[in-house]
C-alpha positions as MATLAB code, in Angstrom:
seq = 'XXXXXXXXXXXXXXXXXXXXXXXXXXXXXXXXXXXXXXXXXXXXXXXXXXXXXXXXXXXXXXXXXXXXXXXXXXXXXXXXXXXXXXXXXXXXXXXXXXXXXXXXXXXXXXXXXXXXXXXXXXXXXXXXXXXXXXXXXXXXXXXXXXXXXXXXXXXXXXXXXXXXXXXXXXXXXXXXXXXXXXXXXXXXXXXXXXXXXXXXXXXXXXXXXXXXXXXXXXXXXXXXXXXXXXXXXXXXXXXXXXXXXXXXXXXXXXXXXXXXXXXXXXXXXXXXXXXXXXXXXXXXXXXXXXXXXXXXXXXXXXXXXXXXXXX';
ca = [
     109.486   79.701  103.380;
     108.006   76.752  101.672;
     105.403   76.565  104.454;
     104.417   79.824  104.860;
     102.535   81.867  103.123;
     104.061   84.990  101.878;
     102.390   88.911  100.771;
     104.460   89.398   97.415;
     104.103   92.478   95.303;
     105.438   92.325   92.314;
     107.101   95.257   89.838;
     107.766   95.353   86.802;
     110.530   96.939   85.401;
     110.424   97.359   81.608;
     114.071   98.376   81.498;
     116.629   97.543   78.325;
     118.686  100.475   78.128;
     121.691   99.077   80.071;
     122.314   96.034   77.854;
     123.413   97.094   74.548;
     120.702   95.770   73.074;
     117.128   95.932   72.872;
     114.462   92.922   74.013;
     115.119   93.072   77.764;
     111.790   95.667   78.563;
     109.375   92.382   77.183;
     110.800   90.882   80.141;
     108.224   91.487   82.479;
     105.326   91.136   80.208;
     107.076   87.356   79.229;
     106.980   86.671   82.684;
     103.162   87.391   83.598;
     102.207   85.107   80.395;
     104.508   82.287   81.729;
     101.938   82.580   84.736;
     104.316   84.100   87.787;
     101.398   85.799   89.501;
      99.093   82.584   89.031;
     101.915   80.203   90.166;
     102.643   81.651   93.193;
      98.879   81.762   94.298;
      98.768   78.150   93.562;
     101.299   77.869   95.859;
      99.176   79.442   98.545;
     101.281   83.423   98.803;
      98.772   86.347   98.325;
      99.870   88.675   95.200;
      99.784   91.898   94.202;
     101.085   93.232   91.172;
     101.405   96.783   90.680;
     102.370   96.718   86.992;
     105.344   98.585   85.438;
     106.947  101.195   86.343;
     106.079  104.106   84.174;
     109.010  106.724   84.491;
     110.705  110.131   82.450;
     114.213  110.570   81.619;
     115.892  112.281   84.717;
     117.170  115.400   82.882;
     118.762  116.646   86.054;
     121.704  113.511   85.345;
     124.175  114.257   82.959;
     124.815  112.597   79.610;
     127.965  110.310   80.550;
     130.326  109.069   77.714;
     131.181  105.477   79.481;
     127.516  105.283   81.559;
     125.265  104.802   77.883;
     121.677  105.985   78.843;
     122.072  107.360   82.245;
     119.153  109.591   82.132;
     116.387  106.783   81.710;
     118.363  104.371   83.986;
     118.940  107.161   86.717;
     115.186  107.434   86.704;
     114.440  103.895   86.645;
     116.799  103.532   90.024;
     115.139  106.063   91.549;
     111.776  104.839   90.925;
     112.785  100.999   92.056;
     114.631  102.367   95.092;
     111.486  104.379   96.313;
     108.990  101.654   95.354;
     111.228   98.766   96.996;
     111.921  100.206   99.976;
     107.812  100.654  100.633;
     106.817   97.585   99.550;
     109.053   95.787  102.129;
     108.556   98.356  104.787;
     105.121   97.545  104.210;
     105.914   93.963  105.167;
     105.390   92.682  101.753;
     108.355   90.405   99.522;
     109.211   92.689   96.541;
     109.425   90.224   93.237;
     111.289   92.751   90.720;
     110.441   91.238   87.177;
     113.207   92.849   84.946;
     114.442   94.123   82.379;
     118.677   94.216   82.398;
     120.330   93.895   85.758;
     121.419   97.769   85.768;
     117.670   97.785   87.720;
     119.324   95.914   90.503;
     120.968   99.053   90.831;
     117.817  100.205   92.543;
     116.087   97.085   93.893;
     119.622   96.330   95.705;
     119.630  100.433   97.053;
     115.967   99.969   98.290;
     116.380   97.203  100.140;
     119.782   98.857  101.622;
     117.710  101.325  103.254;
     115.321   98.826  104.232;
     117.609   96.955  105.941;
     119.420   99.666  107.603;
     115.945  100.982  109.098;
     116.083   97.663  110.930;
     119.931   98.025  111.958;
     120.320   94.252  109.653;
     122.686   93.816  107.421;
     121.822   93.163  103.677;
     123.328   90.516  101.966;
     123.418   89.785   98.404;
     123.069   86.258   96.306;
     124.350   87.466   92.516;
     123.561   84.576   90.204;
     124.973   85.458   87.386;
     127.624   84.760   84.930;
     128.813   88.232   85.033;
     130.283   90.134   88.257;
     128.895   93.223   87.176;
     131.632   95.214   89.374;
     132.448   97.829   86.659;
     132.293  101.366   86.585;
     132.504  103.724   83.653;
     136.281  104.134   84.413;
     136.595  100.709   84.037;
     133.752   99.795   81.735;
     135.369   98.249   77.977;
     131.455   98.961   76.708;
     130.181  101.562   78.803;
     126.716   99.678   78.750;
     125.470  100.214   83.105;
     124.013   96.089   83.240;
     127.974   95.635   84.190;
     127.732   98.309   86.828;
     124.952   97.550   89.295;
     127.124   95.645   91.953;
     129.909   98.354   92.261;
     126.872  100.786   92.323;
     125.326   99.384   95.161;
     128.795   98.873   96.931;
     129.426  102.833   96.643;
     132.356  102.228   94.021;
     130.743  103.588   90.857;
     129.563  107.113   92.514;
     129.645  108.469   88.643;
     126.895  110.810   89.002;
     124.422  111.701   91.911;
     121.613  108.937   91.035;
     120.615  108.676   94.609;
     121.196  111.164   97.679;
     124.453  111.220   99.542;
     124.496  109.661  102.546;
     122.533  106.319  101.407;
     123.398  102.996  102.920;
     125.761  101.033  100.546;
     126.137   96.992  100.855;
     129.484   95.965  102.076;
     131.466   94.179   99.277;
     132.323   91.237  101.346;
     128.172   90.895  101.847;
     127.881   90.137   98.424;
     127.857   86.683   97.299;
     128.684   85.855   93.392;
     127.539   82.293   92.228;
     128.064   80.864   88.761;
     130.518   83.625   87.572;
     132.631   83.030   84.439;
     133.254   86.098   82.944;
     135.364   88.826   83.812;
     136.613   91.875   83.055;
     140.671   92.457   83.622;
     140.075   95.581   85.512;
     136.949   94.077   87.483;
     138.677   91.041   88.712;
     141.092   93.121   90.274;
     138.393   96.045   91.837;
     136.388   92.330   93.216;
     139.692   91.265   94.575;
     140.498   94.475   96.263;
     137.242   94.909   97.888;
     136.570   91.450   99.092;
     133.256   90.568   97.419;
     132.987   86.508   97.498;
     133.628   84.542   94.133;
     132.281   81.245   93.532;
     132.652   80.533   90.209;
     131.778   77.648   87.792;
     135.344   75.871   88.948;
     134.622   75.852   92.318;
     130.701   74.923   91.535;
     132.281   71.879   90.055;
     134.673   71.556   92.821;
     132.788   71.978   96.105;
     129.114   71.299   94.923;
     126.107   73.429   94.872;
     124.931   72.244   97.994;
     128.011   73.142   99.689;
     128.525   76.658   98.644;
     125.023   77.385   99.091;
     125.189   75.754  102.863;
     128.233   78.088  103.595;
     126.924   81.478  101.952;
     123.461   80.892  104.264;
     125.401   80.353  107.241;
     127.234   83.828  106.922;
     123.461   85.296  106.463;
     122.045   83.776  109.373;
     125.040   84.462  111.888;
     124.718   88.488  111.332;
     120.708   87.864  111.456;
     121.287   89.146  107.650;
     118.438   90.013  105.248;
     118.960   88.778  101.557;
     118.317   89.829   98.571;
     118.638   87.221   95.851;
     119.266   88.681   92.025;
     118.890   85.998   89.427;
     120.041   86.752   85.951;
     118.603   84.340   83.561;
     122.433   83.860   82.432;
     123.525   82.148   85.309;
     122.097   79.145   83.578;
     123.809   77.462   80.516;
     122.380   79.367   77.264;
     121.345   75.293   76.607;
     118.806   75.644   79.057;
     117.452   79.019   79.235;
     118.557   80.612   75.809;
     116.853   83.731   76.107;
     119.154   86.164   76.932;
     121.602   88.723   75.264;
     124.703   87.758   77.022;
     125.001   83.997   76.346;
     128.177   82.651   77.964;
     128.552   78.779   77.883;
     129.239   76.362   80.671;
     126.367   77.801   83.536;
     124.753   76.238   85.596;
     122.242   73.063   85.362;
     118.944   73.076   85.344;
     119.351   71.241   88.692;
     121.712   73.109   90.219;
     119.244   76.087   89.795;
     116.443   74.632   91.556;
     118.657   72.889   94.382;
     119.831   76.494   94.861;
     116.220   77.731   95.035;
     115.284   75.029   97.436;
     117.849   75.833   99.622;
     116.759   79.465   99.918;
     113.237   78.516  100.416;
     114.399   76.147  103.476;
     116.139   78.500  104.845;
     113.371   81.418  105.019;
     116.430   83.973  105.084;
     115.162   85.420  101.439;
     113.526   89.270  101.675;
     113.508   90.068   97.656;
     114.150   88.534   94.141;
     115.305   90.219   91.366;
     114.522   88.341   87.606;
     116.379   89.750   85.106;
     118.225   89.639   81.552;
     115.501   87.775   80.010;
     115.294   88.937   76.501;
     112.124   87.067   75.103;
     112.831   88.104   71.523;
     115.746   85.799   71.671;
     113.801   83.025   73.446;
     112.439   79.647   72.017;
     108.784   79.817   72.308;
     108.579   81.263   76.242;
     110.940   78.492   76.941;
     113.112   80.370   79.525;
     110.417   82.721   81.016;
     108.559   79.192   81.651;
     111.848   78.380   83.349;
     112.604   81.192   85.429;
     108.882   80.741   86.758;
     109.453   77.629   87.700;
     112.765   78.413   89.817;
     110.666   80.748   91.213;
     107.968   78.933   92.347;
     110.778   76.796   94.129;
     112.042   79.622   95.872;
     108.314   80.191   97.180;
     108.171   76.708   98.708;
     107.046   73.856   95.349;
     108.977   70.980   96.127;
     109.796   68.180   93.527;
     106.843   66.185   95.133;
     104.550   68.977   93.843;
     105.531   68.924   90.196;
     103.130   67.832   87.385;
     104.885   64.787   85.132;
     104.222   65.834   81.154;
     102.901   62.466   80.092;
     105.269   60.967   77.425;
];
């Protein structure tokens, strides 16, 4: 990826309602100030952005006493899913500027159906802190940003969001980096299903480098396409503290970019998700600047290419 020159559209979606807590829809406005569009032109990719997505509740959903906000989130997955989908059956990367990660309920969908037009598999790189394999059954809060992965899996079929019959990801396709909190009831649904765990102990353990080595491996054998979902939490709250969900003990502001690298060397990436970054909680743009920057070594900037602050 880092030497060629990509057609990225990105989408924003202004969405909050899944966390709990509000901040999350000045995500994508925080990221076009910290310069995403501009960075990855400097970087030689042609961009489009296509601005937010603009949507009504979906009064046809029900209102669901463990799924909080269904309605507005139903239509946001629909409107994701549909936009996705054509921007990378267009042939163009779709760069989903969040928002809470209950939108990767229909970035990850879109791309499904993507990838089954192709008869590929779709793989998924969660970065996050979180596994996000609840459903409302399960759910302590009932808030859907800890729902999107069992969504996308088929498990958390709690009302009809998107037509029957759509292609799910296979659990053991998903690929869970930098996890360190669980639910009781979750650990045991990931367990069952087979999704693959590598949490903060085995970061530690194994390396980065190593995980990341093995995980693109599996992608490239089934001549996957992967969809990488980045919540800003899967970095220590030290480093990026602009998020509603702090959880200590992420990852390093290294180990983020070596991931990033990796991905870019291996040109297997098809769409990025950025989410959970609430700038109201954020120390002067400090981790919107960052998750630009991890970007722009996903789309090829090497350490070479980095400007030195002066002292």
């Amino acid at each position: 990826m880092n030497t060629q020159s990509r057609s990225v559209t990105l989408i924003g979606a202004p969405l909050e309602e899944g966390s709990g807590r509000r901040g999350a829809a000045m995500g994508p406005a925080a990221l076009r100030i910290a310069g995403v569009d501009q960075t990855l032109i400097e970087l030689g990719h042609d961009v489009a952005d296509i601005g937010d997505l603009r949507i009504v509740p979906a009064m046809d959903l029900p209102n669901h006493p463990k799924a909080h906000n269904l309605r507005i989130i139903g239509a946001f997955t629909r409107a994701l899913e549909s936009s996705v989908h054509d921007v990378a059956a267009s042939g163009r990367f779709p760069l989903i500027l969040g928002g809470d990660h209950s939108l990767s309920m229909g970035s990850v969908s879109g791309m499904a159906r993507y990838a089954a037009s192709k008869d590929r598999p779709l793989f998924v790189l969660w970065l996050d802190a979180h596994a996000d394999f609840n459903s409302p059954a399960t759910s302590p809060s009932g808030n859907i940003h800890g729902m999107p992965v069992a969504f996308f899996c088929g498990e958390a079929e709690f009302a009809e969001i998107l037509p029957k019959g759509r292609p799910f990801v296979d659990p053991k396709n998903v690929f869970q980096v930098g996890i360190r909190s669980v639910d009781a009831r979750e650990r045991e649904e990931i367990h069952e299903h087979g999704v693959n765990v590598f949490d903060m102990r085995a970061i530690d353990e194994q390396g980065i480098g190593a995980i990341m080595r093995e995980i693109l491996d599996v992608v490239t054998r089934a001549n996957g396409l992967l969809h990488v979902s980045l919540d800003l939490d899967f970095l220590d709250p030290e480093i990026a503290p602009g998020v509603g969900t702090t959880v200590p003990g992420g990852a390093t502001f290294r180990e983020a970019h070596l991931v990033m690298e990796m991905l870019s060397d291996s040109g297997l990436v098809s769409s990025l998700d950025l989410v959970e970054l609430n700038p109201f909680l954020d120390d002067r743009g400090k981790s919107a600047r960052i998750l630009v920057e991890l970007t722009a070594s996903l789309f090829g900037r090497r350490i070479f290419d980095r400007p030195t602050r002066a002292a």
